Amino acid sequence: EDRYLFAIRLRAFHQLGWRPSDRWANVGSIRPSQARSGVDHNLFKRFGSFRPRGFECTGPLEPLVARLREYRPDVITGYPNVLSRLGQMLTDDDRRWIRPRFVVSESEVMTPVMREYIGRGFGAPVHEFYATWEFNVLGWECRSSGELHTSADTVLIEVLSNGDPVPEGRRGEVVCTGLHSYAMPLLRYRLGDIVTRG
């Protein structure tokens, strides 16, 4: 299950423009569970591909900028509040070394102001990713429309108001059923998130 959902995650990133040879910087709070993705990273590395690296974001940001300069990532993912603060503090000299093709915001709501700071700061397109611990990938931003593509082959997503489906353009609560949850099936699980149905 873990390996399958990780592959689905890579599919979503591929649709945003990720390439297996990209240096991928994940700026977040690194947890021990992230070390076991179910994927043989050594196999990927033998072929010179798939190079994600975790960057802890809970400390001062200046050392993080120095580490990103050294790594020179092609793709950056992370929390929008951290990425927007990084974007505001990057200098022109930093941007000579930190030049991602695109940046992906995940794990938190990204406001329009955060998107602007991230895009201007990193000088790259910014995309939004919607995922949860319970279901992994729920959706990722379409590069042309800005709406989210949902991962319909891994999770059934309902948008409900008072238990009834909402029409297009209306807000409602997200309720999910995982289609590949073998260890702990979750049926019509209420995430507590409010979204507008596309």
Coordinates of N, CA and C in Angstrom, one line a residue:
E1 N 0.8 -1.2 0.0 CA 0.0 0.0 0.0 C 0.9 1.3 0.0
D2 N 1.9 1.2 0.9 CA 2.8 2.4 1.0 C 3.5 2.6 -0.3
R3 N 4.0 1.6 -1.0 CA 4.7 1.7 -2.2 C 3.8 2.2 -3.4
Y4 N 2.6 1.7 -3.4 CA 1.6 2.1 -4.4 C 1.3 3.6 -4.3
L5 N 1.0 4.0 -3.1 CA 0.6 5.4 -2.8 C 1.8 6.3 -3.1
F6 N 3.0 5.9 -2.8 CA 4.2 6.7 -3.2 C 4.3 6.8 -4.7
A7 N 4.1 5.8 -5.4 CA 4.1 5.8 -6.9 C 3.1 6.8 -7.4
I8 N 1.9 6.8 -6.8 CA 0.8 7.8 -7.2 C 1.3 9.2 -6.9
R9 N 2.0 9.4 -5.8 CA 2.5 10.7 -5.4 C 3.5 11.2 -6.5
L10 N 4.4 10.2 -6.9 CA 5.3 10.6 -8.0 C 4.6 10.9 -9.3
R11 N 3.5 10.2 -9.6 CA 2.8 10.5 -10.8 C 2.3 12.0 -10.8
A12 N 1.8 12.4 -9.6 CA 1.3 13.7 -9.5 C 2.4 14.8 -9.7
F13 N 3.6 14.5 -9.1 CA 4.7 15.4 -9.3 C 5.2 15.4 -10.7
H14 N 5.1 14.2 -11.4 CA 5.5 14.2 -12.8 C 4.6 15.1 -13.6
Q15 N 3.3 15.1 -13.3 CA 2.3 15.9 -14.1 C 2.6 17.4 -13.9
L16 N 3.2 17.7 -12.7 CA 3.6 19.1 -12.5 C 4.9 19.5 -13.2
G17 N 5.6 18.5 -13.7 CA 6.9 18.8 -14.4 C 8.1 18.2 -13.8
W18 N 8.0 17.3 -12.7 CA 9.1 16.7 -12.1 C 9.7 15.6 -13.0
R19 N 11.0 15.5 -13.0 CA 11.8 14.5 -13.8 C 12.5 13.6 -12.8
P20 N 12.7 12.3 -13.1 CA 13.4 11.5 -12.1 C 14.8 11.9 -11.8
S21 N 15.5 12.6 -12.7 CA 16.8 13.1 -12.5 C 16.9 14.4 -11.7
D22 N 15.8 15.0 -11.4 CA 15.8 16.2 -10.6 C 16.3 16.1 -9.2
R23 N 17.1 17.1 -8.8 CA 17.4 17.2 -7.4 C 16.2 17.9 -6.7
W24 N 15.6 17.1 -5.8 CA 14.4 17.5 -5.1 C 14.6 17.8 -3.7
A25 N 14.3 19.0 -3.3 CA 14.5 19.5 -1.9 C 13.1 19.6 -1.2
N26 N 12.9 18.8 -0.2 CA 11.7 18.8 0.6 C 11.9 19.5 1.9
V27 N 11.4 20.8 2.0 CA 11.6 21.6 3.1 C 10.4 21.4 4.1
G28 N 10.7 20.7 5.2 CA 9.6 20.4 6.1 C 10.2 20.0 7.4
S29 N 9.3 19.4 8.3 CA 9.8 18.9 9.6 C 9.9 17.4 9.3
I30 N 11.2 16.9 9.4 CA 11.5 15.6 9.0 C 11.2 14.6 10.1
R31 N 10.4 13.6 9.8 CA 10.0 12.6 10.8 C 10.6 11.3 10.5
P32 N 10.8 10.5 11.5 CA 11.4 9.1 11.3 C 10.6 8.3 10.3
S33 N 9.3 8.5 10.3 CA 8.4 7.7 9.4 C 8.7 8.0 7.9
Q34 N 9.2 9.2 7.6 CA 9.5 9.5 6.3 C 10.7 8.8 5.7
A35 N 11.5 8.2 6.6 CA 12.6 7.4 6.1 C 12.2 6.1 5.4
R36 N 11.0 5.7 5.7 CA 10.5 4.4 5.1 C 9.4 4.6 4.2
S37 N 9.7 4.9 3.0 CA 8.6 5.2 2.0 C 8.2 3.9 1.2
G38 N 8.9 2.8 1.5 CA 8.6 1.6 0.8 C 9.3 1.5 -0.5
V39 N 10.1 2.5 -0.9 CA 10.8 2.5 -2.1 C 12.3 2.3 -1.9
D40 N 12.9 1.5 -2.8 CA 14.3 1.3 -2.7 C 15.1 2.4 -3.4
H41 N 15.4 3.4 -2.6 CA 16.1 4.6 -3.1 C 17.4 4.3 -3.7
N42 N 18.1 3.3 -3.2 CA 19.4 2.9 -3.7 C 19.3 2.4 -5.1
L43 N 18.2 1.7 -5.5 CA 18.0 1.3 -6.8 C 17.9 2.5 -7.8
F44 N 17.1 3.5 -7.4 CA 17.0 4.7 -8.2 C 18.3 5.4 -8.3
K45 N 19.1 5.5 -7.2 CA 20.3 6.2 -7.3 C 21.4 5.5 -8.2
R46 N 21.3 4.2 -8.3 CA 22.2 3.5 -9.2 C 22.0 3.9 -10.6
F47 N 20.8 4.3 -10.9 CA 20.5 4.7 -12.3 C 20.7 6.3 -12.4
G48 N 21.2 6.9 -11.4 CA 21.4 8.3 -11.4 C 20.1 9.1 -11.3
S49 N 19.1 8.6 -10.8 CA 17.9 9.3 -10.7 C 17.2 9.3 -9.3
F50 N 16.2 10.1 -9.2 CA 15.4 10.2 -8.0 C 16.3 10.6 -6.8
R51 N 16.5 11.9 -6.6 CA 17.4 12.4 -5.6 C 16.7 13.3 -4.7
P52 N 15.7 12.8 -3.9 CA 15.0 13.7 -3.0 C 15.9 13.9 -1.7
R53 N 15.9 15.1 -1.1 CA 16.6 15.3 0.1 C 15.7 16.1 1.1
G54 N 15.7 15.7 2.3 CA 14.9 16.4 3.3 C 15.7 17.5 3.9
F55 N 15.1 18.7 4.1 CA 15.7 19.9 4.8 C 14.8 20.3 5.9
E56 N 15.3 20.1 7.1 CA 14.6 20.5 8.3 C 14.3 22.0 8.4
C57 N 13.1 22.4 8.7 CA 12.7 23.8 8.6 C 12.3 24.4 10.0
T58 N 12.5 23.6 11.0 CA 12.0 24.1 12.3 C 13.0 25.0 13.0
G59 N 14.3 25.1 12.5 CA 15.3 26.0 13.1 C 15.4 27.3 12.4
P60 N 16.5 28.0 12.6 CA 16.7 29.3 11.9 C 16.8 29.0 10.4
L61 N 16.3 30.0 9.6 CA 16.3 29.8 8.1 C 17.6 30.1 7.4
E62 N 18.5 30.9 8.0 CA 19.7 31.2 7.4 C 20.6 30.0 7.0
P63 N 20.7 29.1 8.0 CA 21.5 27.8 7.6 C 20.8 27.0 6.5
L64 N 19.4 27.1 6.5 CA 18.6 26.4 5.5 C 18.9 26.9 4.1
V65 N 19.0 28.3 4.0 CA 19.3 28.9 2.7 C 20.7 28.4 2.3
A66 N 21.7 28.4 3.2 CA 23.0 27.9 2.9 C 23.0 26.5 2.3
R67 N 22.2 25.6 3.0 CA 22.2 24.2 2.5 C 21.5 24.1 1.2
L68 N 20.5 24.9 0.9 CA 19.8 24.9 -0.4 C 20.7 25.5 -1.5
R69 N 21.5 26.5 -1.2 CA 22.5 27.0 -2.1 C 23.5 25.9 -2.5
E70 N 23.9 25.1 -1.5 CA 24.9 24.0 -1.8 C 24.2 22.9 -2.6
Y71 N 22.9 22.6 -2.3 CA 22.3 21.5 -3.0 C 21.8 21.8 -4.4
R72 N 21.5 23.1 -4.6 CA 21.0 23.6 -5.9 C 19.8 22.8 -6.5
P73 N 18.7 22.8 -5.8 CA 17.6 21.9 -6.2 C 16.9 22.4 -7.5
D74 N 16.4 21.3 -8.2 CA 15.6 21.6 -9.4 C 14.2 21.8 -9.1
V75 N 13.7 21.1 -8.0 CA 12.4 21.2 -7.5 C 12.4 21.4 -6.0
I76 N 11.5 22.2 -5.5 CA 11.4 22.5 -4.0 C 10.0 22.2 -3.6
T77 N 9.8 21.4 -2.6 CA 8.5 21.2 -2.0 C 8.6 21.6 -0.5
G78 N 7.4 22.0 0.0 CA 7.4 22.4 1.5 C 6.2 23.1 1.9
Y79 N 6.2 23.5 3.2 CA 5.1 24.2 3.8 C 5.1 25.6 3.3
P80 N 3.9 26.1 2.9 CA 3.9 27.5 2.3 C 4.3 28.6 3.2
N81 N 4.1 28.4 4.5 CA 4.5 29.5 5.4 C 6.0 29.6 5.5
V82 N 6.7 28.4 5.4 CA 8.2 28.5 5.4 C 8.7 28.9 4.1
L83 N 8.1 28.4 3.0 CA 8.6 28.8 1.6 C 8.4 30.3 1.4
S84 N 7.3 30.8 1.9 CA 7.1 32.3 1.7 C 8.1 33.1 2.5
R85 N 8.4 32.7 3.7 CA 9.4 33.4 4.5 C 10.8 33.3 3.8
L86 N 11.1 32.1 3.3 CA 12.4 31.9 2.5 C 12.4 32.8 1.3
G87 N 11.3 32.8 0.6 CA 11.2 33.7 -0.6 C 11.4 35.1 -0.3
Q88 N 11.0 35.6 0.8 CA 11.2 37.0 1.2 C 12.6 37.3 1.5
M89 N 13.4 36.3 2.0 CA 14.7 36.6 2.5 C 15.8 36.3 1.5
L90 N 15.5 35.6 0.4 CA 16.5 35.3 -0.6 C 17.0 36.5 -1.3
T91 N 18.3 36.6 -1.5 CA 18.9 37.7 -2.2 C 19.2 37.3 -3.7
D92 N 19.5 38.3 -4.5 CA 19.9 38.0 -5.9 C 21.0 37.0 -6.0
D93 N 22.0 37.1 -5.0 CA 23.1 36.1 -5.1 C 22.6 34.7 -4.7
D94 N 21.6 34.6 -3.8 CA 21.0 33.3 -3.4 C 20.4 32.7 -4.7
R95 N 19.7 33.5 -5.4 CA 18.9 33.0 -6.6 C 19.8 32.6 -7.7
R96 N 21.1 32.9 -7.7 CA 22.1 32.4 -8.6 C 22.3 30.9 -8.4
W97 N 22.1 30.4 -7.2 CA 22.4 29.1 -6.8 C 21.1 28.3 -6.6
I98 N 20.0 29.0 -6.1 CA 18.8 28.3 -5.8 C 17.8 28.7 -6.9
R99 N 17.7 27.9 -8.0 CA 17.0 28.2 -9.2 C 16.1 27.1 -9.6
P100 N 15.0 26.8 -8.8 CA 14.2 25.6 -9.1 C 13.3 25.9 -10.4
R101 N 13.0 24.8 -11.1 CA 12.1 25.0 -12.2 C 10.7 25.3 -11.8
F102 N 10.3 24.7 -10.6 CA 9.0 25.0 -10.0 C 9.1 24.7 -8.5
V103 N 8.1 25.2 -7.8 CA 8.0 25.0 -6.3 C 6.6 24.5 -6.0
V104 N 6.5 23.5 -5.1 CA 5.2 22.9 -4.7 C 5.0 23.2 -3.3
S105 N 3.8 23.8 -3.0 CA 3.3 24.0 -1.6 C 2.5 22.9 -1.2
E106 N 2.7 22.3 0.0 CA 1.9 21.2 0.5 C 1.7 21.3 2.0
S107 N 0.8 20.5 2.5 CA 0.5 20.3 3.9 C -0.2 21.4 4.7
E108 N -0.3 22.6 4.0 CA -1.0 23.7 4.6 C -1.7 24.5 3.5
V109 N -2.7 25.3 3.9 CA -3.3 26.2 2.9 C -2.4 27.3 2.5
M110 N -2.3 27.5 1.2 CA -1.4 28.6 0.7 C -2.3 29.8 0.3
T111 N -2.0 30.9 0.9 CA -2.8 32.1 0.6 C -2.2 32.8 -0.7
P112 N -3.0 33.6 -1.3 CA -2.5 34.3 -2.5 C -1.2 35.1 -2.2
V113 N -1.1 35.7 -1.0 CA 0.1 36.5 -0.6 C 1.3 35.5 -0.5
M114 N 1.1 34.4 0.1 CA 2.2 33.4 0.2 C 2.6 33.0 -1.2
R115 N 1.7 32.7 -2.1 CA 2.0 32.3 -3.5 C 2.9 33.4 -4.1
E116 N 2.5 34.6 -3.9 CA 3.3 35.7 -4.5 C 4.7 35.8 -4.0
Y117 N 4.8 35.7 -2.7 CA 6.2 35.7 -2.0 C 7.0 34.5 -2.5
I118 N 6.4 33.4 -2.6 CA 7.2 32.2 -3.1 C 7.6 32.3 -4.5
G119 N 6.6 32.7 -5.4 CA 6.9 32.8 -6.8 C 8.0 33.9 -7.1
R120 N 7.8 35.0 -6.5 CA 8.8 36.1 -6.7 C 10.1 35.8 -6.1
G121 N 10.1 35.2 -4.9 CA 11.3 34.9 -4.2 C 12.2 33.9 -4.9
F122 N 11.6 32.8 -5.3 CA 12.3 31.7 -6.0 C 12.4 31.9 -7.5
G123 N 11.6 32.9 -8.1 CA 11.6 33.1 -9.5 C 11.2 31.9 -10.3
A124 N 10.1 31.2 -9.8 CA 9.7 30.0 -10.4 C 8.1 29.9 -10.2
P125 N 7.5 29.1 -11.1 CA 6.1 28.8 -10.9 C 5.8 28.1 -9.6
V126 N 4.7 28.4 -9.0 CA 4.3 27.7 -7.8 C 3.0 26.9 -8.0
H127 N 3.0 25.7 -7.5 CA 1.9 24.8 -7.6 C 1.5 24.3 -6.2
E128 N 0.2 24.0 -6.1 CA -0.4 23.5 -4.8 C -0.6 22.0 -4.9
F129 N -0.4 21.4 -3.8 CA -0.5 19.9 -3.7 C -1.4 19.7 -2.4
Y130 N -2.4 18.8 -2.6 CA -3.3 18.5 -1.5 C -3.2 17.0 -1.1
A131 N -2.6 16.8 0.1 CA -2.4 15.4 0.5 C -2.6 15.4 2.0
T132 N -2.9 14.2 2.5 CA -3.1 13.9 3.9 C -2.3 12.7 4.4
W133 N -2.1 12.6 5.7 CA -1.5 11.4 6.2 C -2.4 10.1 6.0
E134 N -3.7 10.4 6.0 CA -4.6 9.2 5.9 C -4.7 8.6 4.5
F135 N -4.6 9.5 3.5 CA -4.9 9.1 2.1 C -3.8 9.4 1.2
N136 N -2.7 10.0 1.6 CA -1.6 10.4 0.8 C -2.1 11.5 -0.2
V137 N -2.1 11.2 -1.5 CA -2.5 12.2 -2.5 C -4.0 12.3 -2.6
L138 N -4.5 13.6 -2.5 CA -5.9 13.8 -2.8 C -6.0 14.6 -4.1
G139 N -5.1 15.6 -4.3 CA -5.2 16.3 -5.5 C -3.9 17.2 -5.7
W140 N -3.7 17.6 -7.0 CA -2.6 18.5 -7.3 C -3.1 19.5 -8.3
E141 N -2.4 20.7 -8.3 CA -2.9 21.8 -9.1 C -2.6 21.5 -10.6
C142 N -3.7 21.8 -11.4 CA -3.5 21.7 -12.8 C -2.7 22.9 -13.3
R143 N -1.7 22.7 -14.2 CA -0.9 23.7 -14.6 C -1.6 24.7 -15.5
S144 N -2.7 24.3 -16.1 CA -3.4 25.3 -17.0 C -4.6 26.0 -16.3
S145 N -5.4 25.2 -15.6 CA -6.6 25.8 -15.0 C -6.5 26.3 -13.6
G146 N -5.5 25.8 -12.8 CA -5.3 26.2 -11.4 C -6.2 25.5 -10.5
E147 N -7.1 24.7 -11.0 CA -7.9 23.8 -10.1 C -7.1 22.6 -9.8
L148 N -7.7 21.7 -8.9 CA -7.0 20.5 -8.5 C -7.5 19.3 -9.2
H149 N -6.5 18.5 -9.8 CA -6.9 17.2 -10.3 C -7.0 16.3 -9.1
T150 N -8.0 15.5 -9.0 CA -8.1 14.6 -7.9 C -7.5 13.2 -8.2
S151 N -7.1 12.5 -7.2 CA -6.5 11.2 -7.4 C -7.7 10.1 -7.4
A152 N -8.5 10.1 -8.4 CA -9.8 9.3 -8.4 C -9.5 7.8 -8.3
D153 N -8.3 7.4 -8.7 CA -8.1 6.0 -8.7 C -7.5 5.5 -7.4
T154 N -7.3 6.4 -6.4 CA -6.8 6.0 -5.1 C -7.8 6.4 -4.0
V155 N -8.6 7.4 -4.2 CA -9.5 7.9 -3.1 C -10.8 8.4 -3.7
L156 N -11.9 8.1 -3.1 CA -13.2 8.7 -3.5 C -13.4 9.9 -2.6
I157 N -13.5 11.1 -3.2 CA -13.6 12.3 -2.5 C -15.0 12.9 -2.7
E158 N -15.7 13.1 -1.6 CA -17.0 13.7 -1.6 C -16.9 15.1 -1.0
V159 N -17.7 16.1 -1.6 CA -17.8 17.4 -1.0 C -19.2 17.6 -0.6
L160 N -19.4 17.6 0.8 CA -20.8 17.6 1.3 C -21.1 18.8 2.2
S161 N -22.4 19.1 2.2 CA -23.0 20.1 3.1 C -24.2 19.5 3.7
N162 N -24.2 19.4 5.0 CA -25.3 18.7 5.7 C -25.6 17.3 5.2
G163 N -24.5 16.6 4.8 CA -24.6 15.3 4.4 C -25.0 15.1 2.9
D164 N -25.2 16.2 2.2 CA -25.6 16.1 0.8 C -24.5 16.6 -0.1
P165 N -24.3 16.0 -1.3 CA -23.3 16.6 -2.2 C -23.6 18.0 -2.6
V166 N -22.5 18.8 -2.7 CA -22.7 20.2 -3.1 C -22.5 20.3 -4.6
P167 N -23.2 21.2 -5.3 CA -23.0 21.4 -6.7 C -21.7 22.1 -7.0
E168 N -21.3 22.1 -8.3 CA -20.1 22.8 -8.7 C -20.1 24.3 -8.3
G169 N -18.9 24.7 -7.7 CA -18.8 26.1 -7.3 C -19.3 26.4 -5.9
R170 N -19.8 25.4 -5.2 CA -20.2 25.6 -3.8 C -19.2 24.9 -2.9
R171 N -19.2 25.5 -1.6 CA -18.3 25.0 -0.6 C -18.9 23.8 0.2
G172 N -18.1 23.0 0.7 CA -18.6 21.9 1.5 C -17.4 21.2 2.2
E173 N -17.7 20.2 3.0 CA -16.7 19.5 3.8 C -16.2 18.3 3.0
V174 N -14.9 18.0 3.1 CA -14.3 16.9 2.4 C -14.5 15.6 3.2
V175 N -15.0 14.6 2.5 CA -15.2 13.3 3.1 C -14.6 12.3 2.1
C176 N -13.7 11.4 2.6 CA -12.9 10.5 1.8 C -13.1 9.1 2.1
T177 N -13.0 8.3 1.1 CA -12.9 6.8 1.2 C -11.7 6.3 0.5
G178 N -10.7 5.7 1.2 CA -9.5 5.2 0.5 C -9.8 3.9 -0.2
L179 N -9.3 3.9 -1.5 CA -9.5 2.7 -2.3 C -8.4 1.7 -2.2
H180 N -7.3 2.0 -1.5 CA -6.2 1.1 -1.4 C -5.7 1.0 0.0
S181 N -6.6 1.1 1.0 CA -6.1 1.1 2.4 C -6.3 -0.3 3.0
Y182 N -5.3 -1.1 2.8 CA -5.4 -2.5 3.3 C -5.2 -2.7 4.8
A183 N -4.3 -1.9 5.3 CA -4.0 -2.0 6.8 C -5.1 -1.5 7.6
M184 N -5.7 -0.3 7.2 CA -6.7 0.3 8.0 C -7.7 1.0 7.1
P185 N -8.7 0.3 6.6 CA -9.7 1.0 5.7 C -10.4 2.1 6.4
L186 N -10.5 3.3 5.7 CA -11.2 4.4 6.2 C -12.4 4.7 5.2
L187 N -13.6 4.6 5.7 CA -14.8 4.8 4.9 C -15.5 6.1 5.2
R188 N -15.7 6.9 4.3 CA -16.4 8.2 4.4 C -15.8 9.0 5.6
Y189 N -14.5 9.1 5.6 CA -13.7 9.7 6.7 C -13.8 11.2 6.5
R190 N -14.2 11.9 7.6 CA -14.3 13.4 7.6 C -13.0 14.0 8.0
L191 N -12.4 14.7 7.0 CA -11.1 15.3 7.2 C -11.2 16.6 8.0
G192 N -12.4 17.3 8.0 CA -12.5 18.6 8.6 C -12.1 19.7 7.7
D193 N -11.7 19.4 6.5 CA -11.4 20.5 5.5 C -12.6 21.0 4.8
I194 N -12.6 22.3 4.5 CA -13.7 22.9 3.7 C -13.1 23.3 2.3
V195 N -13.7 22.9 1.2 CA -13.2 23.2 -0.1 C -14.4 23.7 -1.0
T196 N -14.0 24.3 -2.1 CA -15.0 24.6 -3.1 C -14.9 23.6 -4.2
R197 N -16.1 23.0 -4.6 CA -16.0 21.9 -5.6 C -15.8 22.5 -7.0
G198 N -14.8 22.0 -7.7 CA -14.5 22.5 -9.0 C -15.4 21.9 -10.1

